[in-house]
Amino acid sequence: MNASVVRPADAALHDLGGGVSRRVLAHTDDIMIVEVHFEAGSVGAPHTHPHAQATRVLSGEFVFTVDGKDVTVREGDTLAFPSNILHGTRCVKPGVLLDIFSPMRTDFL
């Protein structure tokens, strides 16, 4: 087995615009971990993808809309949702999300 080890200095934070930036962390073909930084008021536009996703709120406050339902989440909260479900978020207080995808997102590399 080959381990994927990513050190902070080796993972660049990429500006996605609109107050959102992303850092791809460790991944294999089966799973990927991504850190996403949000400024207050920034938005992760509603979208779908074929990957299952789990998200842990590392800091801040967010309103997620998942399958038409709004939920407010804060530091320590975790969400999980299946593939192909419409979801998005609005950042209420600046923060960082840790997104886990299965399988990995080749579009992020």
mmCIF file of N, CA and C in Angstrom:
data_model
loop_
_atom_site.group_PDB
_atom_site.id
_atom_site.type_symbol
_atom_site.label_atom_id
_atom_site.label_comp_id
_atom_site.label_asym_id
_atom_site.label_seq_id
_atom_site.Cartn_x
_atom_site.Cartn_y
_atom_site.Cartn_z
ATOM 1 N N MET A 1 0.850 -1.194 0.000
ATOM 2 C CA MET A 1 0.000 0.000 0.000
ATOM 3 C C MET A 1 0.880 1.236 0.000
ATOM 4 N N ASN A 2 0.538 2.192 -0.820
ATOM 5 C CA ASN A 2 1.232 3.470 -0.838
ATOM 6 C C ASN A 2 0.409 4.483 -0.071
ATOM 7 N N ALA A 3 1.039 5.129 0.878
ATOM 8 C CA ALA A 3 0.357 6.164 1.654
ATOM 9 C C ALA A 3 0.519 7.505 0.955
ATOM 10 N N SER A 4 -0.509 8.329 1.056
ATOM 11 C CA SER A 4 -0.450 9.693 0.544
ATOM 12 C C SER A 4 -0.310 10.611 1.746
ATOM 13 N N VAL A 5 0.854 11.220 1.870
ATOM 14 C CA VAL A 5 1.117 12.116 2.994
ATOM 15 C C VAL A 5 1.314 13.516 2.435
ATOM 16 N N VAL A 6 0.542 14.461 2.956
ATOM 17 C CA VAL A 6 0.656 15.847 2.511
ATOM 18 C C VAL A 6 0.952 16.724 3.722
ATOM 19 N N ARG A 7 2.021 17.464 3.634
ATOM 20 C CA ARG A 7 2.402 18.391 4.699
ATOM 21 C C ARG A 7 1.876 19.783 4.329
ATOM 22 N N PRO A 8 1.495 20.598 5.330
ATOM 23 C CA PRO A 8 0.919 21.919 5.035
ATOM 24 C C PRO A 8 1.728 22.757 4.048
ATOM 25 N N ALA A 9 3.047 22.712 4.164
ATOM 26 C CA ALA A 9 3.891 23.515 3.276
ATOM 27 C C ALA A 9 3.821 23.036 1.828
ATOM 28 N N ASP A 10 3.363 21.799 1.629
ATOM 29 C CA ASP A 10 3.310 21.226 0.285
ATOM 30 C C ASP A 10 1.943 21.365 -0.388
ATOM 31 N N ALA A 11 0.980 21.889 0.332
ATOM 32 C CA ALA A 11 -0.388 21.990 -0.201
ATOM 33 C C ALA A 11 -0.764 23.464 -0.343
ATOM 34 N N ALA A 12 -0.698 23.955 -1.550
ATOM 35 C CA ALA A 12 -0.990 25.370 -1.795
ATOM 36 C C ALA A 12 -2.479 25.655 -1.618
ATOM 37 N N LEU A 13 -2.774 26.843 -1.100
ATOM 38 C CA LEU A 13 -4.140 27.322 -0.966
ATOM 39 C C LEU A 13 -4.475 28.090 -2.246
ATOM 40 N N HIS A 14 -5.455 27.602 -3.009
ATOM 41 C CA HIS A 14 -5.812 28.203 -4.287
ATOM 42 C C HIS A 14 -7.056 29.066 -4.149
ATOM 43 N N ASP A 15 -6.951 30.316 -4.587
ATOM 44 C CA ASP A 15 -8.062 31.264 -4.547
ATOM 45 C C ASP A 15 -9.061 30.900 -5.640
ATOM 46 N N LEU A 16 -10.299 30.602 -5.231
ATOM 47 C CA LEU A 16 -11.348 30.252 -6.193
ATOM 48 C C LEU A 16 -12.209 31.456 -6.547
ATOM 49 N N GLY A 17 -11.943 32.604 -5.888
ATOM 50 C CA GLY A 17 -12.725 33.806 -6.115
ATOM 51 C C GLY A 17 -13.919 33.877 -5.181
ATOM 52 N N GLY A 18 -14.448 35.069 -5.020
ATOM 53 C CA GLY A 18 -15.646 35.258 -4.218
ATOM 54 C C GLY A 18 -15.468 34.964 -2.744
ATOM 55 N N GLY A 19 -14.229 35.031 -2.249
ATOM 56 C CA GLY A 19 -13.990 34.798 -0.833
ATOM 57 C C GLY A 19 -13.822 33.346 -0.447
ATOM 58 N N VAL A 20 -13.584 32.483 -1.451
ATOM 59 C CA VAL A 20 -13.417 31.047 -1.195
ATOM 60 C C VAL A 20 -12.054 30.600 -1.719
ATOM 61 N N SER A 21 -11.349 29.811 -0.922
ATOM 62 C CA SER A 21 -10.088 29.222 -1.365
ATOM 63 C C SER A 21 -10.049 27.756 -0.937
ATOM 64 N N ARG A 22 -9.249 26.961 -1.660
ATOM 65 C CA ARG A 22 -9.258 25.513 -1.444
ATOM 66 C C ARG A 22 -7.826 24.975 -1.421
ATOM 67 N N ARG A 23 -7.609 24.004 -0.527
ATOM 68 C CA ARG A 23 -6.335 23.296 -0.433
ATOM 69 C C ARG A 23 -6.627 21.801 -0.508
ATOM 70 N N VAL A 24 -6.116 21.119 -1.536
ATOM 71 C CA VAL A 24 -6.280 19.675 -1.655
ATOM 72 C C VAL A 24 -5.243 19.012 -0.762
ATOM 73 N N LEU A 25 -5.709 18.132 0.101
ATOM 74 C CA LEU A 25 -4.833 17.428 1.030
ATOM 75 C C LEU A 25 -4.600 16.003 0.524
ATOM 76 N N ALA A 26 -4.417 15.071 1.406
ATOM 77 C CA ALA A 26 -4.108 13.691 1.007
ATOM 78 C C ALA A 26 -5.256 13.067 0.234
ATOM 79 N N HIS A 27 -4.882 12.167 -0.712
ATOM 80 C CA HIS A 27 -5.909 11.460 -1.477
ATOM 81 C C HIS A 27 -5.346 10.188 -2.075
ATOM 82 N N THR A 28 -6.255 9.273 -2.358
ATOM 83 C CA THR A 28 -5.988 8.078 -3.151
ATOM 84 C C THR A 28 -7.066 8.070 -4.231
ATOM 85 N N ASP A 29 -7.116 7.029 -5.036
ATOM 86 C CA ASP A 29 -8.177 6.953 -6.043
ATOM 87 C C ASP A 29 -9.557 6.852 -5.403
ATOM 88 N N ASP A 30 -9.614 6.335 -4.173
ATOM 89 C CA ASP A 30 -10.888 6.064 -3.508
ATOM 90 C C ASP A 30 -11.407 7.177 -2.614
ATOM 91 N N ILE A 31 -10.528 8.093 -2.179
ATOM 92 C CA ILE A 31 -10.940 9.105 -1.198
ATOM 93 C C ILE A 31 -10.064 10.348 -1.320
ATOM 94 N N MET A 32 -10.614 11.494 -0.958
ATOM 95 C CA MET A 32 -9.876 12.758 -1.006
ATOM 96 C C MET A 32 -10.316 13.652 0.145
ATOM 97 N N ILE A 33 -9.341 14.345 0.731
ATOM 98 C CA ILE A 33 -9.620 15.300 1.804
ATOM 99 C C ILE A 33 -9.231 16.691 1.307
ATOM 100 N N VAL A 34 -10.149 17.648 1.449
ATOM 101 C CA VAL A 34 -9.962 19.002 0.930
ATOM 102 C C VAL A 34 -10.342 20.011 2.007
ATOM 103 N N GLU A 35 -9.488 21.005 2.202
ATOM 104 C CA GLU A 35 -9.750 22.089 3.150
ATOM 105 C C GLU A 35 -10.265 23.285 2.351
ATOM 106 N N VAL A 36 -11.405 23.840 2.762
ATOM 107 C CA VAL A 36 -11.998 24.961 2.038
ATOM 108 C C VAL A 36 -12.181 26.134 3.003
ATOM 109 N N HIS A 37 -11.615 27.273 2.646
ATOM 110 C CA HIS A 37 -11.664 28.482 3.479
ATOM 111 C C HIS A 37 -12.708 29.439 2.904
ATOM 112 N N PHE A 38 -13.530 30.014 3.788
ATOM 113 C CA PHE A 38 -14.590 30.935 3.387
ATOM 114 C C PHE A 38 -14.496 32.234 4.171
ATOM 115 N N GLU A 39 -14.680 33.346 3.490
ATOM 116 C CA GLU A 39 -14.877 34.640 4.141
ATOM 117 C C GLU A 39 -16.365 34.797 4.422
ATOM 118 N N ALA A 40 -16.710 35.606 5.417
ATOM 119 C CA ALA A 40 -18.124 35.843 5.730
ATOM 120 C C ALA A 40 -18.855 36.340 4.490
ATOM 121 N N GLY A 41 -20.015 35.768 4.227
ATOM 122 C CA GLY A 41 -20.828 36.164 3.092
ATOM 123 C C GLY A 41 -20.516 35.422 1.813
ATOM 124 N N SER A 42 -19.425 34.682 1.782
ATOM 125 C CA SER A 42 -19.093 33.943 0.565
ATOM 126 C C SER A 42 -20.002 32.725 0.417
ATOM 127 N N VAL A 43 -20.082 32.240 -0.810
ATOM 128 C CA VAL A 43 -21.058 31.203 -1.146
ATOM 129 C C VAL A 43 -20.382 30.053 -1.880
ATOM 130 N N GLY A 44 -20.758 28.854 -1.511
ATOM 131 C CA GLY A 44 -20.479 27.662 -2.303
ATOM 132 C C GLY A 44 -21.758 27.393 -3.079
ATOM 133 N N ALA A 45 -21.776 27.754 -4.355
ATOM 134 C CA ALA A 45 -23.007 27.705 -5.164
ATOM 135 C C ALA A 45 -23.604 26.300 -5.178
ATOM 136 N N PRO A 46 -24.929 26.217 -5.230
ATOM 137 C CA PRO A 46 -25.579 24.903 -5.303
ATOM 138 C C PRO A 46 -25.064 24.099 -6.499
ATOM 139 N N HIS A 47 -24.770 22.828 -6.265
ATOM 140 C CA HIS A 47 -24.226 21.959 -7.303
ATOM 141 C C HIS A 47 -24.447 20.497 -6.931
ATOM 142 N N THR A 48 -24.170 19.628 -7.871
ATOM 143 C CA THR A 48 -24.186 18.183 -7.631
ATOM 144 C C THR A 48 -22.887 17.602 -8.172
ATOM 145 N N HIS A 49 -22.547 16.412 -7.713
ATOM 146 C CA HIS A 49 -21.414 15.672 -8.249
ATOM 147 C C HIS A 49 -21.606 14.197 -7.919
ATOM 148 N N PRO A 50 -20.921 13.332 -8.651
ATOM 149 C CA PRO A 50 -21.121 11.895 -8.454
ATOM 150 C C PRO A 50 -20.376 11.313 -7.256
ATOM 151 N N HIS A 51 -19.827 12.160 -6.423
ATOM 152 C CA HIS A 51 -19.053 11.706 -5.265
ATOM 153 C C HIS A 51 -19.897 11.787 -3.998
ATOM 154 N N ALA A 52 -19.797 10.790 -3.123
ATOM 155 C CA ALA A 52 -20.353 10.924 -1.776
ATOM 156 C C ALA A 52 -19.479 11.949 -1.055
ATOM 157 N N GLN A 53 -20.074 12.697 -0.120
ATOM 158 C CA GLN A 53 -19.325 13.755 0.567
ATOM 159 C C GLN A 53 -19.663 13.784 2.041
ATOM 160 N N ALA A 54 -18.638 14.001 2.844
ATOM 161 C CA ALA A 54 -18.802 14.315 4.262
ATOM 162 C C ALA A 54 -18.051 15.615 4.508
ATOM 163 N N THR A 55 -18.614 16.478 5.338
ATOM 164 C CA THR A 55 -17.999 17.780 5.620
ATOM 165 C C THR A 55 -17.961 17.999 7.122
ATOM 166 N N ARG A 56 -16.797 18.370 7.628
ATOM 167 C CA ARG A 56 -16.605 18.714 9.041
ATOM 168 C C ARG A 56 -16.324 20.204 9.108
ATOM 169 N N VAL A 57 -17.025 20.905 9.997
ATOM 170 C CA VAL A 57 -16.808 22.340 10.184
ATOM 171 C C VAL A 57 -15.652 22.502 11.168
ATOM 172 N N LEU A 58 -14.510 22.979 10.660
ATOM 173 C CA LEU A 58 -13.351 23.195 11.523
ATOM 174 C C LEU A 58 -13.464 24.505 12.283
ATOM 175 N N SER A 59 -14.091 25.497 11.643
ATOM 176 C CA SER A 59 -14.312 26.793 12.295
ATOM 177 C C SER A 59 -15.384 27.539 11.528
ATOM 178 N N GLY A 60 -15.959 28.571 12.165
ATOM 179 C CA GLY A 60 -16.945 29.407 11.500
ATOM 180 C C GLY A 60 -18.373 28.917 11.659
ATOM 181 N N GLU A 61 -19.244 29.536 10.884
ATOM 182 C CA GLU A 61 -20.673 29.185 10.868
ATOM 183 C C GLU A 61 -21.169 29.254 9.436
ATOM 184 N N PHE A 62 -21.955 28.237 9.041
ATOM 185 C CA PHE A 62 -22.420 28.098 7.671
ATOM 186 C C PHE A 62 -23.881 27.697 7.651
ATOM 187 N N VAL A 63 -24.593 28.116 6.608
ATOM 188 C CA VAL A 63 -25.929 27.600 6.342
ATOM 189 C C VAL A 63 -25.802 26.739 5.090
ATOM 190 N N PHE A 64 -25.972 25.436 5.266
ATOM 191 C CA PHE A 64 -25.960 24.502 4.147
ATOM 192 C C PHE A 64 -27.381 24.282 3.678
ATOM 193 N N THR A 65 -27.541 24.195 2.371
ATOM 194 C CA THR A 65 -28.797 23.753 1.785
ATOM 195 C C THR A 65 -28.503 22.425 1.110
ATOM 196 N N VAL A 66 -29.137 21.372 1.618
ATOM 197 C CA VAL A 66 -28.933 20.034 1.083
ATOM 198 C C VAL A 66 -30.303 19.471 0.725
ATOM 199 N N ASP A 67 -30.487 19.172 -0.546
ATOM 200 C CA ASP A 67 -31.747 18.622 -1.038
ATOM 201 C C ASP A 67 -32.935 19.514 -0.655
ATOM 202 N N GLY A 68 -32.726 20.839 -0.751
ATOM 203 C CA GLY A 68 -33.799 21.801 -0.499
ATOM 204 C C GLY A 68 -34.038 22.153 0.962
ATOM 205 N N LYS A 69 -33.263 21.579 1.866
ATOM 206 C CA LYS A 69 -33.436 21.859 3.303
ATOM 207 C C LYS A 69 -32.231 22.605 3.839
ATOM 208 N N ASP A 70 -32.477 23.679 4.608
ATOM 209 C CA ASP A 70 -31.413 24.478 5.216
ATOM 210 C C ASP A 70 -31.071 23.953 6.600
ATOM 211 N N VAL A 71 -29.768 23.940 6.890
ATOM 212 C CA VAL A 71 -29.299 23.581 8.226
ATOM 213 C C VAL A 71 -28.103 24.476 8.557
ATOM 214 N N THR A 72 -28.123 25.049 9.758
ATOM 215 C CA THR A 72 -27.003 25.864 10.223
ATOM 216 C C THR A 72 -26.020 24.962 10.955
ATOM 217 N N VAL A 73 -24.737 25.074 10.585
ATOM 218 C CA VAL A 73 -23.700 24.268 11.213
ATOM 219 C C VAL A 73 -22.572 25.163 11.704
ATOM 220 N N ARG A 74 -21.952 24.714 12.781
ATOM 221 C CA ARG A 74 -20.863 25.468 13.423
ATOM 222 C C ARG A 74 -19.706 24.529 13.721
ATOM 223 N N GLU A 75 -18.628 25.106 14.237
ATOM 224 C CA GLU A 75 -17.424 24.346 14.569
ATOM 225 C C GLU A 75 -17.758 23.039 15.288
ATOM 226 N N GLY A 76 -17.223 21.954 14.769
ATOM 227 C CA GLY A 76 -17.432 20.636 15.359
ATOM 228 C C GLY A 76 -18.544 19.835 14.716
ATOM 229 N N ASP A 77 -19.440 20.495 13.987
ATOM 230 C CA ASP A 77 -20.545 19.782 13.334
ATOM 231 C C ASP A 77 -20.044 19.071 12.074
ATOM 232 N N THR A 78 -20.728 17.990 11.723
ATOM 233 C CA THR A 78 -20.374 17.210 10.542
ATOM 234 C C THR A 78 -21.637 16.883 9.751
ATOM 235 N N LEU A 79 -21.534 16.954 8.433
ATOM 236 C CA LEU A 79 -22.630 16.587 7.532
ATOM 237 C C LEU A 79 -22.148 15.464 6.628
ATOM 238 N N ALA A 80 -23.057 14.657 6.146
ATOM 239 C CA ALA A 80 -22.734 13.660 5.121
ATOM 240 C C ALA A 80 -23.929 13.559 4.190
ATOM 241 N N PHE A 81 -23.651 13.438 2.905
ATOM 242 C CA PHE A 81 -24.737 13.280 1.946
ATOM 243 C C PHE A 81 -24.272 12.456 0.764
ATOM 244 N N PRO A 82 -25.228 11.779 0.133
ATOM 245 C CA PRO A 82 -24.891 10.869 -0.966
ATOM 246 C C PRO A 82 -24.549 11.622 -2.248
ATOM 247 N N SER A 83 -24.084 10.871 -3.209
ATOM 248 C CA SER A 83 -23.754 11.443 -4.511
ATOM 249 C C SER A 83 -25.000 11.993 -5.201
ATOM 250 N N ASN A 84 -24.766 12.941 -6.095
ATOM 251 C CA ASN A 84 -25.790 13.509 -6.979
ATOM 252 C C ASN A 84 -26.926 14.228 -6.269
ATOM 253 N N ILE A 85 -26.711 14.690 -5.047
ATOM 254 C CA ILE A 85 -27.737 15.449 -4.332
ATOM 255 C C ILE A 85 -27.365 16.940 -4.414
ATOM 256 N N LEU A 86 -28.341 17.785 -4.681
ATOM 257 C CA LEU A 86 -28.089 19.217 -4.795
ATOM 258 C C LEU A 86 -27.733 19.781 -3.424
ATOM 259 N N HIS A 87 -26.608 20.502 -3.359
ATOM 260 C CA HIS A 87 -26.163 21.088 -2.098
ATOM 261 C C HIS A 87 -25.327 22.340 -2.359
ATOM 262 N N GLY A 88 -25.272 23.199 -1.368
ATOM 263 C CA GLY A 88 -24.479 24.417 -1.419
ATOM 264 C C GLY A 88 -24.403 25.004 -0.033
ATOM 265 N N THR A 89 -23.631 26.080 0.133
ATOM 266 C CA THR A 89 -23.489 26.689 1.455
ATOM 267 C C THR A 89 -23.287 28.192 1.359
ATOM 268 N N ARG A 90 -23.649 28.859 2.428
ATOM 269 C CA ARG A 90 -23.381 30.294 2.592
ATOM 270 C C ARG A 90 -22.658 30.454 3.923
ATOM 271 N N CYS A 91 -21.548 31.184 3.902
ATOM 272 C CA CYS A 91 -20.754 31.385 5.104
ATOM 273 C C CYS A 91 -21.296 32.562 5.909
ATOM 274 N N VAL A 92 -21.692 32.303 7.144
ATOM 275 C CA VAL A 92 -22.219 33.344 8.035
ATOM 276 C C VAL A 92 -21.081 34.004 8.804
ATOM 277 N N LYS A 93 -20.189 33.199 9.366
ATOM 278 C CA LYS A 93 -18.994 33.680 10.067
ATOM 279 C C LYS A 93 -17.794 33.012 9.421
ATOM 280 N N PRO A 94 -16.704 33.764 9.169
ATOM 281 C CA PRO A 94 -15.557 33.197 8.455
ATOM 282 C C PRO A 94 -15.157 31.851 9.036
ATOM 283 N N GLY A 95 -14.800 30.935 8.145
ATOM 284 C CA GLY A 95 -14.463 29.618 8.647
ATOM 285 C C GLY A 95 -13.822 28.715 7.623
ATOM 286 N N VAL A 96 -13.570 27.487 8.095
ATOM 287 C CA VAL A 96 -12.900 26.474 7.285
ATOM 288 C C VAL A 96 -13.692 25.174 7.368
ATOM 289 N N LEU A 97 -13.910 24.566 6.204
ATOM 290 C CA LEU A 97 -14.568 23.268 6.119
ATOM 291 C C LEU A 97 -13.540 22.226 5.686
ATOM 292 N N LEU A 98 -13.698 21.019 6.183
ATOM 293 C CA LEU A 98 -12.897 19.882 5.736
ATOM 294 C C LEU A 98 -13.846 18.955 4.989
ATOM 295 N N ASP A 99 -13.679 18.895 3.667
ATOM 296 C CA ASP A 99 -14.535 18.067 2.814
ATOM 297 C C ASP A 99 -13.829 16.751 2.505
ATOM 298 N N ILE A 100 -14.580 15.658 2.597
ATOM 299 C CA ILE A 100 -14.066 14.337 2.268
ATOM 300 C C ILE A 100 -14.947 13.778 1.158
ATOM 301 N N PHE A 101 -14.313 13.352 0.076
ATOM 302 C CA PHE A 101 -15.033 12.848 -1.089
ATOM 303 C C PHE A 101 -14.631 11.405 -1.384
ATOM 304 N N SER A 102 -15.612 10.630 -1.818
ATOM 305 C CA SER A 102 -15.336 9.284 -2.291
ATOM 306 C C SER A 102 -16.162 9.035 -3.541
ATOM 307 N N PRO A 103 -15.534 8.641 -4.656
ATOM 308 C CA PRO A 103 -14.090 8.559 -4.841
ATOM 309 C C PRO A 103 -13.469 9.953 -4.912
ATOM 310 N N MET A 104 -12.169 10.019 -5.103
ATOM 311 C CA MET A 104 -11.482 11.315 -5.172
ATOM 312 C C MET A 104 -12.024 12.161 -6.322
ATOM 313 N N ARG A 105 -11.844 13.467 -6.203
ATOM 314 C CA ARG A 105 -12.291 14.419 -7.232
ATOM 315 C C ARG A 105 -11.127 14.729 -8.164
ATOM 316 N N THR A 106 -11.094 14.090 -9.303
ATOM 317 C CA THR A 106 -10.000 14.368 -10.267
ATOM 318 C C THR A 106 -10.094 15.799 -10.777
ATOM 319 N N ASP A 107 -11.297 16.386 -10.766
ATOM 320 C CA ASP A 107 -11.450 17.767 -11.232
ATOM 321 C C ASP A 107 -10.789 18.772 -10.292
ATOM 322 N N PHE A 108 -10.401 18.375 -9.089
ATOM 323 C CA PHE A 108 -9.725 19.273 -8.150
ATOM 324 C C PHE A 108 -8.203 19.250 -8.324
ATOM 325 N N LEU A 109 -7.698 18.316 -9.098
ATOM 326 C CA LEU A 109 -6.231 18.204 -9.262
ATOM 327 C C LEU A 109 -5.728 18.985 -10.456
#
